[in-house]
Short mmCIF file of C-alpha atoms in Angstrom, two decimals:
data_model
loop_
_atom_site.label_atom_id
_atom_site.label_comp_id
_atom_site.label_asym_id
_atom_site.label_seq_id
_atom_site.Cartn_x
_atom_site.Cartn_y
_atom_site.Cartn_z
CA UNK L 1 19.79 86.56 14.25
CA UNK L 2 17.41 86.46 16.95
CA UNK L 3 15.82 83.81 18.39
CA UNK L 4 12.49 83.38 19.93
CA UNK L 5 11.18 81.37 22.51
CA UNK L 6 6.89 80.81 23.41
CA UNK L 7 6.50 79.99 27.12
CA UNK L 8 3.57 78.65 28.48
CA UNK L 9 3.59 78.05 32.02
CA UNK L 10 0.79 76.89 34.93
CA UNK L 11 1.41 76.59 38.22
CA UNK L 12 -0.34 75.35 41.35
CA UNK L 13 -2.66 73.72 39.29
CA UNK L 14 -4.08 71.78 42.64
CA UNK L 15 -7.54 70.81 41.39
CA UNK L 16 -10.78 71.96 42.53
CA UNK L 17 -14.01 70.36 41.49
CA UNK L 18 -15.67 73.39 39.94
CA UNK L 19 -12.54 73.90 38.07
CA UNK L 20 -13.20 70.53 35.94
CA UNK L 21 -16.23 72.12 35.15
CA UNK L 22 -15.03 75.48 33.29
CA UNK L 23 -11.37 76.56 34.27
CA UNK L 24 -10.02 73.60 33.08
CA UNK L 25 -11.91 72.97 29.62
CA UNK L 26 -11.24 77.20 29.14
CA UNK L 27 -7.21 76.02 30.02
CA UNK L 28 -7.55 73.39 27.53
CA UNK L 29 -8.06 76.10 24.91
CA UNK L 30 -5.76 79.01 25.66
CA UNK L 31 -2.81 76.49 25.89
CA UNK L 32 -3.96 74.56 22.34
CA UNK L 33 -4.34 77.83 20.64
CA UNK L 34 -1.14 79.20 21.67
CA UNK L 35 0.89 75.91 21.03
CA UNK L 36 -0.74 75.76 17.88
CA UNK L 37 -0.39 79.55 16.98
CA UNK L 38 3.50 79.02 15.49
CA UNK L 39 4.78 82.13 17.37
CA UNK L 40 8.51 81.55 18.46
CA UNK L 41 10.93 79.21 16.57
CA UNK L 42 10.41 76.94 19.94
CA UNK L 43 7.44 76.46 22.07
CA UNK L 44 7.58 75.36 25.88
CA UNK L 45 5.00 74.34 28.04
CA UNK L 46 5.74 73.93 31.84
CA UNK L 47 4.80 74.04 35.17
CA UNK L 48 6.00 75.29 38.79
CA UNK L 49 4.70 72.57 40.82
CA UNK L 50 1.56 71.33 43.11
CA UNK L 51 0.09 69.81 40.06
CA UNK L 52 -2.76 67.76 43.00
CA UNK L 53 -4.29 68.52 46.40
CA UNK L 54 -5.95 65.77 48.14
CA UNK L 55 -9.76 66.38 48.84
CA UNK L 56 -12.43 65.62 47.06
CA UNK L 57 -11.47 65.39 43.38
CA UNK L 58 -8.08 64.02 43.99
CA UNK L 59 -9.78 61.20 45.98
CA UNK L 60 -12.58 60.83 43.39
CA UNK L 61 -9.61 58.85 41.36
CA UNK L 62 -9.59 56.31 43.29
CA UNK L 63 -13.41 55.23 42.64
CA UNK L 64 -13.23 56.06 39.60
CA UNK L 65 -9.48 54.64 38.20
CA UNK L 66 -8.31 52.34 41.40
CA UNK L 67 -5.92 55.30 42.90
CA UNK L 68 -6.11 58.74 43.73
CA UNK L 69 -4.59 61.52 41.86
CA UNK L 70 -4.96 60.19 38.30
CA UNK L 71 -7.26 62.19 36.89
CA UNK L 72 -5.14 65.81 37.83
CA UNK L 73 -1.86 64.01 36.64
CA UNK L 74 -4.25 62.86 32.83
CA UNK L 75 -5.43 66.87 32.92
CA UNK L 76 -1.51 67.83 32.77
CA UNK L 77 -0.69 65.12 30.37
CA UNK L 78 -3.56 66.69 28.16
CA UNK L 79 -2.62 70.34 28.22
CA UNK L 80 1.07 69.11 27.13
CA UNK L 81 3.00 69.98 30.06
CA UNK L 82 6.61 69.44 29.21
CA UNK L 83 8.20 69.41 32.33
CA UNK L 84 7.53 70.42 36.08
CA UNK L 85 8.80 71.52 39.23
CA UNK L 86 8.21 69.19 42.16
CA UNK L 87 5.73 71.36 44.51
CA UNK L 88 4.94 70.93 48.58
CA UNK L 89 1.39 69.56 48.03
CA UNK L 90 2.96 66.19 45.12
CA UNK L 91 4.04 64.94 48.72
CA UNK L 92 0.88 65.20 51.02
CA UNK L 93 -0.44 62.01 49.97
CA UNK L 94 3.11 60.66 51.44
CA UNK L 95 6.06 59.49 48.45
CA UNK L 96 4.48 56.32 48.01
CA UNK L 97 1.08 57.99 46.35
CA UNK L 98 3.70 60.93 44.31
CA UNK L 99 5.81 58.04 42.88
CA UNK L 100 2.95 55.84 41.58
CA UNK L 101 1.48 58.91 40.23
CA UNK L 102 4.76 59.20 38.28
CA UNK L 103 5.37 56.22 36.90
CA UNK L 104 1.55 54.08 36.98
CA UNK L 105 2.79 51.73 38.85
CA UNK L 106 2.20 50.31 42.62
CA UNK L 107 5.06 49.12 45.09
CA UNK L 108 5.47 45.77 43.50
CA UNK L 109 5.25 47.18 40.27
CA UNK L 110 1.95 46.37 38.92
CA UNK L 111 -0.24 48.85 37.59
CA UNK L 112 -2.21 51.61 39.53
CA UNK L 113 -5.05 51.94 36.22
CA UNK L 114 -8.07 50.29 37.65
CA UNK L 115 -11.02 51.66 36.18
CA UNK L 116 -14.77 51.38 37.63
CA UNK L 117 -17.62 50.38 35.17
CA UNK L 118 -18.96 53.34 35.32
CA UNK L 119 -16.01 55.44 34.18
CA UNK L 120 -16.14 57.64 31.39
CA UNK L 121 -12.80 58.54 30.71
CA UNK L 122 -10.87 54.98 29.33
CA UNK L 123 -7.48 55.91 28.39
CA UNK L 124 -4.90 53.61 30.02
CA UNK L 125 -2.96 55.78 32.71
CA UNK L 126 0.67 55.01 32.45
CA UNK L 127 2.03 58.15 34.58
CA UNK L 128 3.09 61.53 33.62
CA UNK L 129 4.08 62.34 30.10
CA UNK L 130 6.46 64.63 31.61
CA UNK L 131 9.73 64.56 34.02
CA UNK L 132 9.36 66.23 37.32
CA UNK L 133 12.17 68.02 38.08
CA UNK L 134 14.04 70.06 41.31
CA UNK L 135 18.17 70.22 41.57
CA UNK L 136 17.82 70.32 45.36
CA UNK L 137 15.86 67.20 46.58
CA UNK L 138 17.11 64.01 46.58
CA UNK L 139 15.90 60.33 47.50
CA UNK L 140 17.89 58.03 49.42
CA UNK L 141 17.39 54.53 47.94
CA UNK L 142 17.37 53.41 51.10
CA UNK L 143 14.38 55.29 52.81
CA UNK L 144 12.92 56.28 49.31
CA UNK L 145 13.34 53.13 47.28
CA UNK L 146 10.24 53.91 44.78
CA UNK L 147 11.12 57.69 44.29
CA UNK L 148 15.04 56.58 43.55
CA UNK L 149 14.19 54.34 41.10
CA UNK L 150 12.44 57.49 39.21
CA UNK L 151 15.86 59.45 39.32
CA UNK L 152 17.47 60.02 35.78
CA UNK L 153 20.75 61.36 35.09
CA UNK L 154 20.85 65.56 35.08
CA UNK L 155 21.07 67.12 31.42
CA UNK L 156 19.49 64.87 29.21
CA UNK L 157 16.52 64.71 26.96
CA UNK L 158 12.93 64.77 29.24
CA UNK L 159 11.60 61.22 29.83
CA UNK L 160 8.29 60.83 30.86
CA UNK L 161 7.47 59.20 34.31
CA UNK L 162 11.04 60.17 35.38
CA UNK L 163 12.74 62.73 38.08
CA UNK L 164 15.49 64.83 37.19
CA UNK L 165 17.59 67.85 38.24
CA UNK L 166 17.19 69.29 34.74
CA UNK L 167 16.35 68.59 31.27
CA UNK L 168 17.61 69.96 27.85
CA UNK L 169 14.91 70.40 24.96
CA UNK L 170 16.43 70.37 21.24
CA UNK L 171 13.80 71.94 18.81
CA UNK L 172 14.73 73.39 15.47
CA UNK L 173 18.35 73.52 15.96
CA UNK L 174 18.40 75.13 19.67
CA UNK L 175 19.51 73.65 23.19
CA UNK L 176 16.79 74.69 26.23
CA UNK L 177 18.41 73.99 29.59
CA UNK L 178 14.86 73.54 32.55
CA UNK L 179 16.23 73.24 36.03
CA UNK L 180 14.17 72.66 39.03
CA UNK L 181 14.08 73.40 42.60
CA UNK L 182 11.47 73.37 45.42
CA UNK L 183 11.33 75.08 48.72
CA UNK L 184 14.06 74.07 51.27
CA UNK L 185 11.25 74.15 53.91
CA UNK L 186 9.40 71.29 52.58
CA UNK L 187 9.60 69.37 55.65
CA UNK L 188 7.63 71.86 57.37
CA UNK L 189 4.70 71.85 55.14
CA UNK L 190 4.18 68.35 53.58
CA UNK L 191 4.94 64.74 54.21
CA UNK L 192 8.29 64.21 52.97
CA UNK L 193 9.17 61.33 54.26
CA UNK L 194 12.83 60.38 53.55
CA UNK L 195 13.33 63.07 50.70
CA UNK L 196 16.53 65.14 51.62
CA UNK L 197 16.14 68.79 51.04
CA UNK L 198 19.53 70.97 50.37
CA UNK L 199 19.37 73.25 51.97
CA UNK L 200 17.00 72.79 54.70
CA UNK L 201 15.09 75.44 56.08
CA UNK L 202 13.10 75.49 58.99
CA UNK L 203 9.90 76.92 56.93
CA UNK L 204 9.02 78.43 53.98
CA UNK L 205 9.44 82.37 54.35
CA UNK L 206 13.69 82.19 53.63
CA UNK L 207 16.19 84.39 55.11
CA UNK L 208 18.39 85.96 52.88
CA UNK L 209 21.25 83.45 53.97
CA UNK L 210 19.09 80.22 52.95
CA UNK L 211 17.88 81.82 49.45
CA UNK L 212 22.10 82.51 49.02
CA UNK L 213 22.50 78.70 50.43
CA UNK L 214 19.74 77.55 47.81
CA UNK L 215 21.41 79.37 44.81
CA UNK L 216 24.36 78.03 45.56
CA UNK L 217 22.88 74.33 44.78
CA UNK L 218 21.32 75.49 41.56
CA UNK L 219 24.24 77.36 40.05
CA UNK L 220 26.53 74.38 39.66
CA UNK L 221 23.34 72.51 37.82
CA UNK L 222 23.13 75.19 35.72
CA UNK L 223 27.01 75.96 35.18
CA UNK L 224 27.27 72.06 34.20
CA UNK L 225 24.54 72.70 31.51
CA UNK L 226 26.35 76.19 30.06
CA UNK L 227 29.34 73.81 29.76
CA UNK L 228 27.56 71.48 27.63
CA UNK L 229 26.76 74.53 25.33
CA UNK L 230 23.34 75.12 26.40
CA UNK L 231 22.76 79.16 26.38
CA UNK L 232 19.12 79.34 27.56
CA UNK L 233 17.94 78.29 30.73
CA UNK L 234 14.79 78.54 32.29
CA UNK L 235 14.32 77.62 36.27
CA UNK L 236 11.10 76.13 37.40
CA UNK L 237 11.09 76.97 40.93
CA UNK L 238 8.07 75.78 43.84
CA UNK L 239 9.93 78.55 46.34
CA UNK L 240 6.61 78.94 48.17
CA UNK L 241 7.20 82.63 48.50
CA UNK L 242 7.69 84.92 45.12
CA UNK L 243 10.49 86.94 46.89
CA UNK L 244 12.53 83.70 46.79
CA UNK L 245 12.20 83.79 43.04
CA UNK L 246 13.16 86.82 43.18
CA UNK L 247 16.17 86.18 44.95
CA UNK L 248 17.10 83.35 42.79
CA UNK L 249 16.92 85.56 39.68
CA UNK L 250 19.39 88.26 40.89
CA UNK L 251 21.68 85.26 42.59
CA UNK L 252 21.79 82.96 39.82
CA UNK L 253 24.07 84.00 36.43
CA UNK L 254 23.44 82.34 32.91
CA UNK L 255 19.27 81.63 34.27
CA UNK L 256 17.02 84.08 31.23
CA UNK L 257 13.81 83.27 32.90
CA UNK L 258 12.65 81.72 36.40
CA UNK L 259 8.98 80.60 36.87
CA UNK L 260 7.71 81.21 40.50
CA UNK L 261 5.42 78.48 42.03
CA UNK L 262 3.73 78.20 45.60
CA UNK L 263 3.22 81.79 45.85
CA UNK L 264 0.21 82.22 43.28
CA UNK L 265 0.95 86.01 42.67
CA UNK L 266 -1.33 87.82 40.73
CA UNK L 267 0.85 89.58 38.25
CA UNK L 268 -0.15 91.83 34.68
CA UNK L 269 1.23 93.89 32.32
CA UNK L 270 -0.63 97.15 30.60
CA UNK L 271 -2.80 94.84 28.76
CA UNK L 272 -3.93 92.00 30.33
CA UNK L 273 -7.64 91.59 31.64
CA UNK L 274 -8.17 90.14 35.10
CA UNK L 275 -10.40 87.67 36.49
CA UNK L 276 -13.24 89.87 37.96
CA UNK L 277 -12.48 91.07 41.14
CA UNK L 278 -8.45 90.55 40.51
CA UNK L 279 -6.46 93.00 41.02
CA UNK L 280 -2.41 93.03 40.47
CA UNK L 281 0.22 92.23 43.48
CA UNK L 282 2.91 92.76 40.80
CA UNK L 283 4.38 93.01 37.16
CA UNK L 284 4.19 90.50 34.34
CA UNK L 285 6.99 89.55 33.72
CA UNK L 286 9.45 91.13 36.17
CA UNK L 287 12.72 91.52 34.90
CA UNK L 288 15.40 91.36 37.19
CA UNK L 289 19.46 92.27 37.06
CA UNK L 290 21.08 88.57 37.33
CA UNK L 291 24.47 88.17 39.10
CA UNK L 292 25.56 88.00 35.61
CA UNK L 293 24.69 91.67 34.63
CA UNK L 294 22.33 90.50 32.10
CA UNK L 295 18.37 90.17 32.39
CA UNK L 296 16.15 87.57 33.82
CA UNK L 297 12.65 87.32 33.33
CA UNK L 298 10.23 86.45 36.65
CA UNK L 299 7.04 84.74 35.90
CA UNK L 300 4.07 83.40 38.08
CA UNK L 301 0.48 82.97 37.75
CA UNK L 302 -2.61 82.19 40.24
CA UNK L 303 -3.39 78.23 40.96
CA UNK L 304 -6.43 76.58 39.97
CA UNK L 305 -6.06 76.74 36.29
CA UNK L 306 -7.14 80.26 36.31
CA UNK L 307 -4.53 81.78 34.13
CA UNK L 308 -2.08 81.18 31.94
CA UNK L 309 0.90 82.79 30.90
CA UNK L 310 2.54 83.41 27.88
CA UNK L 311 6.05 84.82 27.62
CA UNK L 312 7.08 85.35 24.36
CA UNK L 313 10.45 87.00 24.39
CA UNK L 314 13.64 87.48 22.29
CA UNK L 315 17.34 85.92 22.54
CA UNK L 316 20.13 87.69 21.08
CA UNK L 317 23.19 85.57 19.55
CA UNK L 318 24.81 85.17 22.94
CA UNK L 319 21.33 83.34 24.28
CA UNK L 320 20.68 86.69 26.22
CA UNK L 321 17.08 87.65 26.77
CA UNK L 322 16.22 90.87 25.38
CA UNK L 323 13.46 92.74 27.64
CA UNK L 324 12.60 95.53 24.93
CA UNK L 325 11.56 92.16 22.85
CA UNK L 326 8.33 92.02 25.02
CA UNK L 327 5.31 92.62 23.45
CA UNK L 328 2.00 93.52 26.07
CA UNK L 329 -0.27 92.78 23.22
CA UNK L 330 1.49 89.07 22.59
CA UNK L 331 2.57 88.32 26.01
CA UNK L 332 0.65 88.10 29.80
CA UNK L 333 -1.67 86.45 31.89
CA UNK L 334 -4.96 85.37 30.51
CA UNK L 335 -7.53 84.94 32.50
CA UNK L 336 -9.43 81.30 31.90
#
């Protein structure tokens, strides 16, 4: 029998004012009514990565709450992101800022909610409700002692305010593997500081040898999680560049569906409506021969909360995905 998965997925979220003001609240919607629609026995909702961008919003937390970034992280927490890809821009604010934004709390441990008199929004913060997640970063508890502490073992049930390699979700009987990754040419684009990146690239636009290099660290995280009997695996992937993704999907065997971040690629099927003024730089979803001989599914959307995509998409009893399963008039990018 046939099992089907719902997945919702953002990416490059990266706040902009004017996107509090009707994106967002129009995000808000699309997301509840499709979590709350009961299509698919299991529904995921996750992100690629760059969930802030310092300006003026992201700074606009710290008169408001006592630290920047707080209010982007509570938007995520709100729309039920699951789990997410650690992005480029989660480090501009240096590791310091990305791990209290995690886990609520400052360097000596105290916490980061400080809210002004004059705020409206009241909910204690206590971090992300979600893990952030990338098989190919790592922090050294020597240079990154606040980011190490964050690290959770690989395979496990998501914990919120926590970094990981991958998660497993058990819903309804079923096992969903989520591994992460992020581009190896962080360094060249963000403040890193003492994150190691494996492999390392000199910038973002990969050669063919570096996306084979950067394959080769994911397949082992997923190989450990087909060993533990999980037969669906999504990758959440901040590659920068969508032919990276790309790359990934026809590298990687046993991964049914990779989520592209950093690129913000405008892609539709037959039936989706654009943003005015949109027009398509590729296919929703692209499907893609994996080194496996099987299918995988390649999905992306624009930043700045102005689409979402849905992916609604069949399994067969091997935990195969089944392209003829997609549906234009279920599945796409809608516009916010």
């Amino acid at each position: 029998m046939a099992f089907t998965l719902q997945l919702l997925h953002i990416n490059d979220q990266q706040t902009t004012s004017l996107a509090v003001l009707d994106d967002i609240p129009r995000a808000e919607a699309i997301l509840k009514t499709f979590q709350d629609s009961g299509a698919g026995d299991v529904t995921l909702t996750l992100s690629a990565g760059d969930t802030y961008l310092p300006g003026l919003f992201f700074a606009a937390s710290g008169d408001l709450y006592g630290h920047p970034g707080i209010a982007d992280i509570q938007i995520n927490n709100l729309l039920g992101v699951q789990a997410n890809a650690i992005g480029n821009h989660e480090f501009d604010d240096g590791t310091e800022t990305f791990a209290s934004l995690i886990s609520g709390l400052d360097d000596e441990g105290e916490s980061i909610w400080d809210p002004a008199p004059y705020a409206t929004y009241t909910t204690p913060f206590t971090g992300t409700d979600f893990p952030y997640l990338s098989a190919n970063l790592s922090f050294p508890a020597d240079s990154e002692p606040l980011l190490n502490a964050l690290v959770q073992s690989s395979g496990q049930s998501p914990v919120a305010g926590t970094i990981a390699t991958s998660v497993v979700f058990e819903e309804n009987g079923e096992r969903i593997g989520v591994v992460g990754a992020t581009t190896p040419g962080l360094a060249s684009i963000t403040s890193s500081g003492g994150t190691v990146v494996t492999p390392s690239a000199a910038n973002q636009r990969l050669s063919e040898e570096e996306i084979d290099a950067l394959a080769a660290v994911i397949q082992p995280e997923v190989d450990a999680l087909v060993a533990d009997g999980v037969d669906k695996i999504i990758l959440t992937s901040h590659g920068q560049v969508f032919r990276v993704e790309e790359g990934l999907a026809a590298r990687l065997e046993n991964v049914d569906i990779v989520i592209a971040g950093g690129s913000e690629v405008r892609t539709f099927d037959d039936n989706d409506r654009p943003r005015p003024g949109d027009t398509a730089s590729d296919t929703y979803p692209k499907f893609v021969t994996n080194a496996g001989g099987t299918q995988t599914a390649v999905v992306t959307e624009p930043g700045d909360y102005r689409y979402i995509g849905r992916l609604v998409i069949d399994f067969d009893d091997d935990g195969n995905l089944i392209p003829s399963s997609y549906d234009s008039q279920v599945s796409g990018s809608y516009a916010t």
